[in-house]
Coordinates of C-alpha atoms in Angstrom, one line a residue:
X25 CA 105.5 53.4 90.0
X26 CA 105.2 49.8 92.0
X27 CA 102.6 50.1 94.6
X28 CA 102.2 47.9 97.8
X29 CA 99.1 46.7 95.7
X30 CA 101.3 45.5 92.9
X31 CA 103.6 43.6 95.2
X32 CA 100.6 42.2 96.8
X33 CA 98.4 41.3 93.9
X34 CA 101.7 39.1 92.3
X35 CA 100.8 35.8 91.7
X36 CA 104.1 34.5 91.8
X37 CA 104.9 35.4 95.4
X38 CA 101.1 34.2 96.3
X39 CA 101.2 36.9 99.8
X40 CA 98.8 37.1 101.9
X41 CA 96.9 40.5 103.5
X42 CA 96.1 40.3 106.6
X43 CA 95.6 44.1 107.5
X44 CA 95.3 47.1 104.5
X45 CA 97.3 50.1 105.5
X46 CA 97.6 52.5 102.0
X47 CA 98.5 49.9 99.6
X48 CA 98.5 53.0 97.0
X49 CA 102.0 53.7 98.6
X50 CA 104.9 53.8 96.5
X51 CA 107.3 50.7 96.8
X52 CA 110.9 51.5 96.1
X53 CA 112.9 48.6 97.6
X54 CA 112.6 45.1 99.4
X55 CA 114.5 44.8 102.7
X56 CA 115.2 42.1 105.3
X57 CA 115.6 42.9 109.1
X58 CA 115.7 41.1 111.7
X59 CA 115.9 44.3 114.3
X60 CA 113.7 45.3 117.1
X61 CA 114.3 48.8 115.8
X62 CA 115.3 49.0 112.3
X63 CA 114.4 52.8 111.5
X64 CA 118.5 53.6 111.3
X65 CA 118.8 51.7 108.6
X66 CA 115.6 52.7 106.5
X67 CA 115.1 55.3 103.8
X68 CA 111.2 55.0 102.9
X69 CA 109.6 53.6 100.5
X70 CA 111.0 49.5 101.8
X71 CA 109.0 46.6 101.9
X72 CA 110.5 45.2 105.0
X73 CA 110.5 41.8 105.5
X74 CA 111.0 39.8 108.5
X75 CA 110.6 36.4 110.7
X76 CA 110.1 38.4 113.8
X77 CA 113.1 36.3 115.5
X78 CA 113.7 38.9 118.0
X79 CA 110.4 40.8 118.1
X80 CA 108.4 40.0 121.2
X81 CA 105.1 39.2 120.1
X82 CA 103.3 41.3 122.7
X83 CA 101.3 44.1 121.5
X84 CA 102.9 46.7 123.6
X85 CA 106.3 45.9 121.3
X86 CA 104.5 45.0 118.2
X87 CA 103.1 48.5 118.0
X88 CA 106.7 49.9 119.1
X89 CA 108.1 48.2 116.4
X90 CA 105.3 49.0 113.7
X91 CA 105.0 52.9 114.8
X92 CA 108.9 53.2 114.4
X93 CA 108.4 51.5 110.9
X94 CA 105.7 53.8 109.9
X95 CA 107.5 57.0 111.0
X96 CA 110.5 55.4 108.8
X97 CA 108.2 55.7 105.9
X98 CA 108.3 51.6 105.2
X99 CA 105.6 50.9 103.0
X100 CA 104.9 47.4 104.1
X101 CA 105.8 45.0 106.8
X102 CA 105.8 41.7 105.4
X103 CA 106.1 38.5 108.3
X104 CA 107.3 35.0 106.9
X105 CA 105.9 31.8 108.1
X106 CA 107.0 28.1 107.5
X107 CA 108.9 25.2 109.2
X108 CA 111.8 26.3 110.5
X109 CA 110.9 29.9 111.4
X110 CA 109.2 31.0 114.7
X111 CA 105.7 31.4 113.4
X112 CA 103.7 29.2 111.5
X113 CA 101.1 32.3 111.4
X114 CA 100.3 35.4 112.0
X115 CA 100.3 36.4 115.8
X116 CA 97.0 38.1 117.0
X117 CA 99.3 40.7 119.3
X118 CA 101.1 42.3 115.3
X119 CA 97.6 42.1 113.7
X120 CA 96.2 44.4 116.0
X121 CA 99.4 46.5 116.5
X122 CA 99.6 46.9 112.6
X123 CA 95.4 47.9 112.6
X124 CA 96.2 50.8 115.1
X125 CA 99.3 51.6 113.8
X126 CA 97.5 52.3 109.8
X127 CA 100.8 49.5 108.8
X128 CA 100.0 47.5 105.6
X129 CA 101.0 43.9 106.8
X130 CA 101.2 41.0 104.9
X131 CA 102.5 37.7 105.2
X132 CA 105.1 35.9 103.1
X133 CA 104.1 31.8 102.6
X134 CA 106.8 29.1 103.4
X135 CA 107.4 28.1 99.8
X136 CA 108.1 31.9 98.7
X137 CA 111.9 32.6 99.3
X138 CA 112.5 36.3 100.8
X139 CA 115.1 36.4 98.2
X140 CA 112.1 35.8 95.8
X141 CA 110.4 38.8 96.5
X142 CA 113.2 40.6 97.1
X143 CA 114.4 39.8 92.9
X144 CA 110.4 40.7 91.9
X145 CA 110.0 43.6 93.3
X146 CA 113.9 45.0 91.9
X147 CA 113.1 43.8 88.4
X148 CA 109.7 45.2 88.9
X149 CA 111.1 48.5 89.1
X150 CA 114.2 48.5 86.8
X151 CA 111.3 46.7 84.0
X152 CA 109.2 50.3 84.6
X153 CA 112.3 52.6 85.0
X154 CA 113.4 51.2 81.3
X155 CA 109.5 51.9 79.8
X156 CA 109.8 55.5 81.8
X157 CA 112.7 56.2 79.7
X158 CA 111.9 54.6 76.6
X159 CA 108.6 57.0 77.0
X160 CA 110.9 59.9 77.9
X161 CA 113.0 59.1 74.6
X162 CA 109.8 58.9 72.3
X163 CA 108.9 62.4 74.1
X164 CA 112.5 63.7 73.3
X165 CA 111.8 62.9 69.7
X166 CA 108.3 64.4 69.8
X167 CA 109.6 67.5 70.9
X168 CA 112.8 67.7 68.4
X169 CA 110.0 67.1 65.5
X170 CA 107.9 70.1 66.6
X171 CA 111.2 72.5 67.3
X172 CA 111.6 73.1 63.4
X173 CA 107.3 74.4 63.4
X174 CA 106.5 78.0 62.4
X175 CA 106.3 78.8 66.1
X176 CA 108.5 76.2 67.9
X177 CA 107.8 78.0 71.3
X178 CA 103.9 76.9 71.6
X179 CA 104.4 73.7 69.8
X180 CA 106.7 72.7 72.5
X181 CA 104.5 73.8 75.1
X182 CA 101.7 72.2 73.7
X183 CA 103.8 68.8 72.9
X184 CA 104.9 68.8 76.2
X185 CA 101.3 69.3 77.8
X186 CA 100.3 66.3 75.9
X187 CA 103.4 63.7 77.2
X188 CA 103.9 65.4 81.0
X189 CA 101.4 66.7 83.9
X190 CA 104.3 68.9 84.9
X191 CA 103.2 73.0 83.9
X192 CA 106.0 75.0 82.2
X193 CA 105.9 78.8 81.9
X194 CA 108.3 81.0 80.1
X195 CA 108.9 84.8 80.8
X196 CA 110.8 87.1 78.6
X197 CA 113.8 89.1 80.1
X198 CA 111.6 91.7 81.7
X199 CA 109.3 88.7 83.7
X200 CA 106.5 89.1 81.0
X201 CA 104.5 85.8 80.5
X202 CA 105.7 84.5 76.6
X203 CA 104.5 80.8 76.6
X204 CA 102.7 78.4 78.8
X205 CA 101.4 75.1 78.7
X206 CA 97.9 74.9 77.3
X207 CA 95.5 74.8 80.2
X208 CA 97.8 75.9 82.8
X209 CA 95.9 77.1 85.9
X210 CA 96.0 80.5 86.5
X211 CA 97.0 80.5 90.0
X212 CA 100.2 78.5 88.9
X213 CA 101.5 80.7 86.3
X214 CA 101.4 83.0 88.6
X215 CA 103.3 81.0 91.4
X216 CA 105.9 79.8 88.3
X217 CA 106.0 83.8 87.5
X218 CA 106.8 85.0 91.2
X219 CA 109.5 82.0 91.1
X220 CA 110.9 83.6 87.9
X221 CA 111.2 87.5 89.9
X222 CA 112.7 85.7 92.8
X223 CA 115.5 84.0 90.3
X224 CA 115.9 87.1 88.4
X225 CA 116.6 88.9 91.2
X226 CA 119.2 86.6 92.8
X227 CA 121.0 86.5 89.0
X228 CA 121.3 82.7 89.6
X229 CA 121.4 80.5 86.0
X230 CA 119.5 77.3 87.8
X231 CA 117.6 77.1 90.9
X232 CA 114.5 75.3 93.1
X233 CA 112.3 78.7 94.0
X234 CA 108.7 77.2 95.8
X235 CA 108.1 74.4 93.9
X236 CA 109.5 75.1 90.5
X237 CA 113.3 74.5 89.1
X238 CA 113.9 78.0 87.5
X239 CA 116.0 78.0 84.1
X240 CA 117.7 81.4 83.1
X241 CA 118.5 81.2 78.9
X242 CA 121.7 83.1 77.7
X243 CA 125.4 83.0 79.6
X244 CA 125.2 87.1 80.3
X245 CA 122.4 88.6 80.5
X246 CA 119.5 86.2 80.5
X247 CA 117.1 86.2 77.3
X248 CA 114.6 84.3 79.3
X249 CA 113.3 82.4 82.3
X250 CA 112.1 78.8 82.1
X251 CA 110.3 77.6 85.0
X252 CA 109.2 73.7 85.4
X253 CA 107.3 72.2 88.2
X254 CA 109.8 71.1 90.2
X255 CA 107.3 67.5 91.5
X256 CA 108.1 65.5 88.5
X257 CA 107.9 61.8 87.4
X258 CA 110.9 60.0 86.2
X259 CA 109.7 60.0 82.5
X260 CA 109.4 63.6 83.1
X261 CA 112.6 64.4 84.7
X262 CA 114.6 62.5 81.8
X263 CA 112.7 64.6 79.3
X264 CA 113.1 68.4 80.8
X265 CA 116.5 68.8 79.9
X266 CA 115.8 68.4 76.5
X267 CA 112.9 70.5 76.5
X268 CA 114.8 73.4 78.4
X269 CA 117.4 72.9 75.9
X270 CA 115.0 73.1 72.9
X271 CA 113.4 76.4 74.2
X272 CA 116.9 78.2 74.7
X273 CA 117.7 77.2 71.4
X274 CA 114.1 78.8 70.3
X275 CA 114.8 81.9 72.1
X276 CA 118.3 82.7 71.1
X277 CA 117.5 82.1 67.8
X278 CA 114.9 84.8 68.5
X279 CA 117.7 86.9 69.8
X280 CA 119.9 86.6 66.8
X281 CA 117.0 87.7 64.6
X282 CA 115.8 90.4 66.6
X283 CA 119.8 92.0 66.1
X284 CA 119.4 93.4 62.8
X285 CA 116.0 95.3 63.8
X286 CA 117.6 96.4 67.3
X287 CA 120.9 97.8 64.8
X288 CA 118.3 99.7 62.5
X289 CA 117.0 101.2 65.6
X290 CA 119.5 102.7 66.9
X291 CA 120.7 103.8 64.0
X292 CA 117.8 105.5 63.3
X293 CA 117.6 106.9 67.2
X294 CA 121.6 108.0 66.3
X295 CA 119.9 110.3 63.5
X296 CA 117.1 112.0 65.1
X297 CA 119.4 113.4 67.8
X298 CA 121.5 114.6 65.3
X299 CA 121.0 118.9 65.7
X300 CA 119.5 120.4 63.3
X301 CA 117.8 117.9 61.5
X302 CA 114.7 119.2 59.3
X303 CA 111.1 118.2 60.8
X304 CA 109.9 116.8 57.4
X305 CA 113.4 114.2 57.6
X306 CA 113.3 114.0 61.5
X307 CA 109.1 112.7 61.1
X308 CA 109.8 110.4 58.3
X309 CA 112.4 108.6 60.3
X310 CA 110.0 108.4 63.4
X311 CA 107.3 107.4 61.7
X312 CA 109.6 104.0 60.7
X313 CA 110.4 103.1 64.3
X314 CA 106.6 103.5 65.7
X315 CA 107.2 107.3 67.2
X316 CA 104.8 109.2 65.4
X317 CA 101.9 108.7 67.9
X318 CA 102.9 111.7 70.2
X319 CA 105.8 113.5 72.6
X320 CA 108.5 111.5 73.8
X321 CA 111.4 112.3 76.0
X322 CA 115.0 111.3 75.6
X323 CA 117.3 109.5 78.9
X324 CA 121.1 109.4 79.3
X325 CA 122.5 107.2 81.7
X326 CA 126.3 106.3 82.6
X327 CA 126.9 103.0 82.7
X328 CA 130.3 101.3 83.1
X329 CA 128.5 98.1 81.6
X330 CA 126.6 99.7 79.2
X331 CA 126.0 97.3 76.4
X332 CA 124.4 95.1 79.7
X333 CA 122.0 97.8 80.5
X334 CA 121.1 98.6 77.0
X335 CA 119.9 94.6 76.8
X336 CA 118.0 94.7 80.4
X337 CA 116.3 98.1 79.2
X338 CA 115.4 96.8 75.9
X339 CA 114.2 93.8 77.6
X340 CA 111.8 95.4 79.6
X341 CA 110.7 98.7 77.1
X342 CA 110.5 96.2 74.0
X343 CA 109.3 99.6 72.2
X344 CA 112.0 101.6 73.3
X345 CA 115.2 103.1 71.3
X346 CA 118.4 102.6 72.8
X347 CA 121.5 103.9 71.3
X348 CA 125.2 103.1 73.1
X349 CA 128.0 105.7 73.2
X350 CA 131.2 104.3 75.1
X351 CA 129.8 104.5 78.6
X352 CA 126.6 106.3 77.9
X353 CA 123.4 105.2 77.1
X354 CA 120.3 107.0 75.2
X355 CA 117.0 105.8 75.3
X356 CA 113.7 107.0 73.8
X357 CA 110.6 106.6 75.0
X358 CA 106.8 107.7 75.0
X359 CA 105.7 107.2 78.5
X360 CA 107.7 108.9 81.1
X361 CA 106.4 106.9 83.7
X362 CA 107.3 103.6 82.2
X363 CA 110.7 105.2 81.6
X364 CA 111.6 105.9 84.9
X365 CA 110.2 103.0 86.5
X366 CA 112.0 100.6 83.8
X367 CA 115.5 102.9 84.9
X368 CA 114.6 102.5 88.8
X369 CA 114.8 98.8 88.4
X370 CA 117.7 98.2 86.2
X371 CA 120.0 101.7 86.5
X372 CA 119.7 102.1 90.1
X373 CA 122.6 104.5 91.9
X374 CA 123.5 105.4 88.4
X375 CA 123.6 109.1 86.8
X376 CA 120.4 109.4 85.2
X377 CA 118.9 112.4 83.0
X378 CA 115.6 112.7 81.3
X379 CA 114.7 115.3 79.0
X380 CA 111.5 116.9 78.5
X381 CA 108.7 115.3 76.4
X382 CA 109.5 116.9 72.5
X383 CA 107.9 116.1 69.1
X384 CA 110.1 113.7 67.0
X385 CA 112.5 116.7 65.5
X386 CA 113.3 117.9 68.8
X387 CA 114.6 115.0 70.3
X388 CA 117.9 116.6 69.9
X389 CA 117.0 118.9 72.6
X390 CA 115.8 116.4 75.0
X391 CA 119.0 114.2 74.6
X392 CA 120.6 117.9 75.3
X393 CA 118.6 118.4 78.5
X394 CA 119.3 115.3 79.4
X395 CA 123.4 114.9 79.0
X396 CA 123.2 117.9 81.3
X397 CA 121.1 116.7 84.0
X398 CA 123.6 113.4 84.4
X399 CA 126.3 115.3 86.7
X400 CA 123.2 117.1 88.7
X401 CA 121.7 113.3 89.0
X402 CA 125.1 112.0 89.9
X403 CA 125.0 114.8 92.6
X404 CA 121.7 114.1 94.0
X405 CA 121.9 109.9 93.8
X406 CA 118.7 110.2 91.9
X407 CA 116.6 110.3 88.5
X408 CA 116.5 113.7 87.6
X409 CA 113.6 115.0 85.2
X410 CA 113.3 118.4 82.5
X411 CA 109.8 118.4 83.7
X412 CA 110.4 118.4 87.9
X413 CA 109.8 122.2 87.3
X414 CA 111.3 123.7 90.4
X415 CA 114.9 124.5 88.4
X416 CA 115.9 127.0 91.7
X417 CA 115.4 124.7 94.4
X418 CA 117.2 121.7 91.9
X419 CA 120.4 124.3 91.7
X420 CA 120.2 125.2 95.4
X421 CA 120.1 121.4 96.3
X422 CA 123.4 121.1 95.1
X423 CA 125.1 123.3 97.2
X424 CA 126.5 122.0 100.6
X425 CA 123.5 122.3 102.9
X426 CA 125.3 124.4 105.7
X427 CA 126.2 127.1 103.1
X428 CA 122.5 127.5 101.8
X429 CA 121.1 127.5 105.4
X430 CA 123.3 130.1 105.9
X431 CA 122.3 132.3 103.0
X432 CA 118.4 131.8 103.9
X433 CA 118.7 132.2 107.7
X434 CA 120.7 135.4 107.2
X435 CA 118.3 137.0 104.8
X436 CA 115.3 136.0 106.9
X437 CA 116.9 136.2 110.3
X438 CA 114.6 138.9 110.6
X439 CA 111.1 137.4 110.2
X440 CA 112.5 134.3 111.9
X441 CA 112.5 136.6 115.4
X442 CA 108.8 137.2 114.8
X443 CA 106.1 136.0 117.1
X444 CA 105.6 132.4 114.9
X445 CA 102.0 133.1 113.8
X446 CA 102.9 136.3 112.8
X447 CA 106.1 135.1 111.2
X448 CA 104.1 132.2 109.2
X449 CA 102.0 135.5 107.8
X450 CA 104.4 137.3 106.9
X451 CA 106.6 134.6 104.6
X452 CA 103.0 133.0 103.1
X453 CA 102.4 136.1 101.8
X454 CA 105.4 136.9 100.5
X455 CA 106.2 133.9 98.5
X456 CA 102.7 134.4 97.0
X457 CA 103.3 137.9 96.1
X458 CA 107.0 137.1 94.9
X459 CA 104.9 133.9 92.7
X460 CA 103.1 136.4 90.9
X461 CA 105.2 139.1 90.2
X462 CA 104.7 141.7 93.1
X463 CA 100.9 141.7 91.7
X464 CA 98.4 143.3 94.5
X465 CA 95.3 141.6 93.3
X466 CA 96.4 138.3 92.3
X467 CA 98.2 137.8 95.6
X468 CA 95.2 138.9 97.7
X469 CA 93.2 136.1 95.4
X470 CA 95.5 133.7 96.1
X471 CA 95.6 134.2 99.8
X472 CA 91.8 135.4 100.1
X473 CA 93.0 139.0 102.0
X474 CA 92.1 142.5 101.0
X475 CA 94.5 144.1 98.6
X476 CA 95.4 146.2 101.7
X477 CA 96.4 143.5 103.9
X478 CA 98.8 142.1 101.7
X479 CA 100.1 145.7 101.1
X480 CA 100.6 146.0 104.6
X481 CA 102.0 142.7 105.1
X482 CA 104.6 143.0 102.5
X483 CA 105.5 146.9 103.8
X484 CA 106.0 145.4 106.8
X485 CA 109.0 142.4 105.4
X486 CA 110.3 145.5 103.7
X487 CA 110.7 147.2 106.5
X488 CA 112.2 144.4 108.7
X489 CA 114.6 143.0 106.4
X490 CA 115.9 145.8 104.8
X491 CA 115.1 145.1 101.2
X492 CA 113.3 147.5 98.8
X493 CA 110.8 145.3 97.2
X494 CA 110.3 147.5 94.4
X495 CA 114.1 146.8 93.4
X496 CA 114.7 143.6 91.7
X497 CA 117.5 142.3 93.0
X498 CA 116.0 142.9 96.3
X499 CA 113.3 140.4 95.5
X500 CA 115.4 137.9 93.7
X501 CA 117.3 137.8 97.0
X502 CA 114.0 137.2 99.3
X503 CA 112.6 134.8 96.6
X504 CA 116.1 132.5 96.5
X505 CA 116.1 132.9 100.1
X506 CA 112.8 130.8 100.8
X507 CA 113.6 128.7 97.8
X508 CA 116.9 128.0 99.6
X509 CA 115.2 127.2 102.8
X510 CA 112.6 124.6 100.9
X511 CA 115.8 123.2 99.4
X512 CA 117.4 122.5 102.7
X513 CA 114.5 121.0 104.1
X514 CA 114.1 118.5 101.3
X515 CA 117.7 117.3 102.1
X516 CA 117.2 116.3 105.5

């Protein structure tokens, strides 16, 4: 980078300065003007040089003129003295306009040509822009010689650390941290990381996200997120696209590998659902894919792109089994929670199953339980679980929500007409006698009555509604009539 010390410290143009502003700014051009108000036709960075023809040399309009040139980003104003031109020196009224205004001002002697300067300070730049890149291209080969290592990702990171300030995290498909430059401050992996959510969630292939260009590997489905600081030198800049390009490579090479394992996977997940497979067969195959270590439960989801969400599941359950069928696809995992949170993400408004938690033999049963909880999960517009428990009210919340708050109301129209304390009464203690069977003594514990209470309370729903509670049918119309009226309720 040429600073406004460079430029000033050249013997060759001998300038003179007469007030220091930053001289640590950057200098990207050399410009003659002879305006009174040249900020239209600036772009930053310009040593502007001038004879101050038309510039009153009052202060009032030298600090008009230097403000304007300082809110134009110039770096420099540069006045030139000499027979011929209007000044033979400096005039007091732009030395102290250029002090208040924080301007860098220097002046340009009679036997240095503005075209003089003007050549230095070009071939100045193009002289370092030709070492940038000849840097960049000795990093380009340092990084191709490390790409062929035992573990090309972190020897790229780490060669990179070494020729470039600029921090360079990588994240797998799922957002999880797999390579970062050595020494990377926390705080900015975790900015680079957030970047990498943001561009994962927008599905964009290349994109500036707070400060860091965001690189997403593979044409589909991405493999990967690269993210680079975005605030980079031009030695830098010229090398990223071949380190981008070097990691992709790294990673899809990874990919290709990883195929045949993903194949024996699901091969073996294609066996173990297989009914009727013996325990001893059924274990020996689990034990080969990691599911030995306890229960897991089996998902079905229908996907029209199924082969994508196979690849964004497997990407965020690495230790998962996913098996595709057409339209369908089965996964296997251990932790229900992590299941359903992985399907949330990437299945969301899709028919979703899971079955209950089974040893490896019975996975066959869980797939089962599963494949039949898709049309109930279509139904609902949710994830629906073996292990919710509450099978009634699931069945109930599929019917159309008039119809079962018609079946409730009319079976407990009569309780409804109660005074509402005594109404609350009456239906607590009949769901907990109904939960235990029409058992006297567990259903006083349960509501902490006498025996005799709840004998009387329940005597008294008999009585009102017309049911013999000693009949089972009786009950099993009371008991789906409060279930129905929970159902309801959860629908709204």
């Amino acid at each position: 980078m040429l600073t406004v010390a460079d430029v000033a410290s050249e013997p060759s143009l001998n300038l003179q300065v007469l007030v220091e502003g930053d001289l640590t700014r950057a200098v990207t051009s050399a410009h003659v003007s002879e305006l009174a108000a040249p900020a239209d036709w600036l772009r930053g960075g310009e040593l502007l040089m001038t004879v101050g023809l038309l510039l009153p040399m009052r202060r009032a309009e030298c600090r008009a003129y230097l403000s304007e040139c300082a809110s134009a980003g110039v770096a420099a104003v540069a006045l030139g003295l000499g027979h011929g031109l209007p000044y033979q020196r400096c005039p007091r009224p732009m030395i102290e306009a250029a002090r208040e205004c924080g301007v860098t001002l220097m002046t340009v002697p009679d036997e240095t040509p503005f075209i003089a300067v003007t050549k230095w300070v070009f071939e100045t730049i193009a002289r370092q822009e030709r070492q940038e890149l000849q840097t960049a291209l000795e990093i380009n080969r340092s990084l191709t010689a490390v790409a062929t290592s035992s573990a090309p990702l972190s020897a790229l990171l780490s060669a990179w650390s070494q020729a470039s300030i600029t921090p360079c995290v990588v994240c797998d498909a799922g957002g999880r941290v797999i390579g970062q430059t050595p020494a990377t401050n926390p705080a900015v992996v975790d900015a680079a990381v957030a970047a990498i959510d943001s561009a994962r969630q927008s599905g964009a292939g290349w994109s500036v996200i707070e400060g860091f260009e965001v690189h997403a590997v593979g044409a589909r489905d991405p493999l990967a997120f690269i993210a680079l600081g975005a605030d980079m030198d031009l030695r830098s800049r010229s090398s990223s696209t071949v380190l981008v390009s070097l990691i992709a490579v790294d990673i899809e090479r990874r990919n290709l590998s990883g195929q045949a394992e993903r194949n024996r996977r699901a091969q073996v997940l294609a066996q173990l659902l297989r009914p009727g497979l013996k325990r001893e067969r059924a274990l020996a195959l689990a034990a080969t894919v990691g599911l030995d270590t306890g229960p897991c439960q089996a998902a079905v989801v229908t996907a029209t792109d199924a082969e994508s969400l196979a690849f964004r599941v497997q990407a965020s359950l690495p230790d998962c089994l996913v098996l595709v069928r057409g339209e369908t696809v089965e996964i296997v995992h251990t932790d229900l929670d992590a299941l359903v949170a992985t399907l949330t993400t990437h299945a969301p408004g899709l028919a979703c199953g899971i079955g209950a938690p089974t040893d490896a033999d019975a996975l066959a049963v869980s797939a089962m339980q599963a494949r039949s909880l898709v049309p109930v999960s279509a139904r609902l517009g949710r994830i629906v679980t073996a292990s919710e428990g509450e099978t009634v009210s699931l069945l109930l919340a599929l019917g159309e929500p008039d119809a079962v708050r018609g079946f409730a109301d009319a079976v407990l129209a009569p309780l409804d007409a109660l005074d509402p304390r005594e109404r609350l009464e009456l239906l607590r203690t009949l769901e907990q006698w109904l939960r235990v069977n029409g058992a006297w003594d567990p259903a006083a514990a349960r509501l902490s009555l006498h025996r005799n209470t709840v004998r009387n309370r329940i005597e008294r729903v008999a009585t009102l509604t017309g049911r013999r509670l000693d009949d089972g049918e009786d009950r099993m119309e009371l008991w789906l009539a409060l279930k129905a009226r929970s159902a309801v309720s959860l629908q709204k």
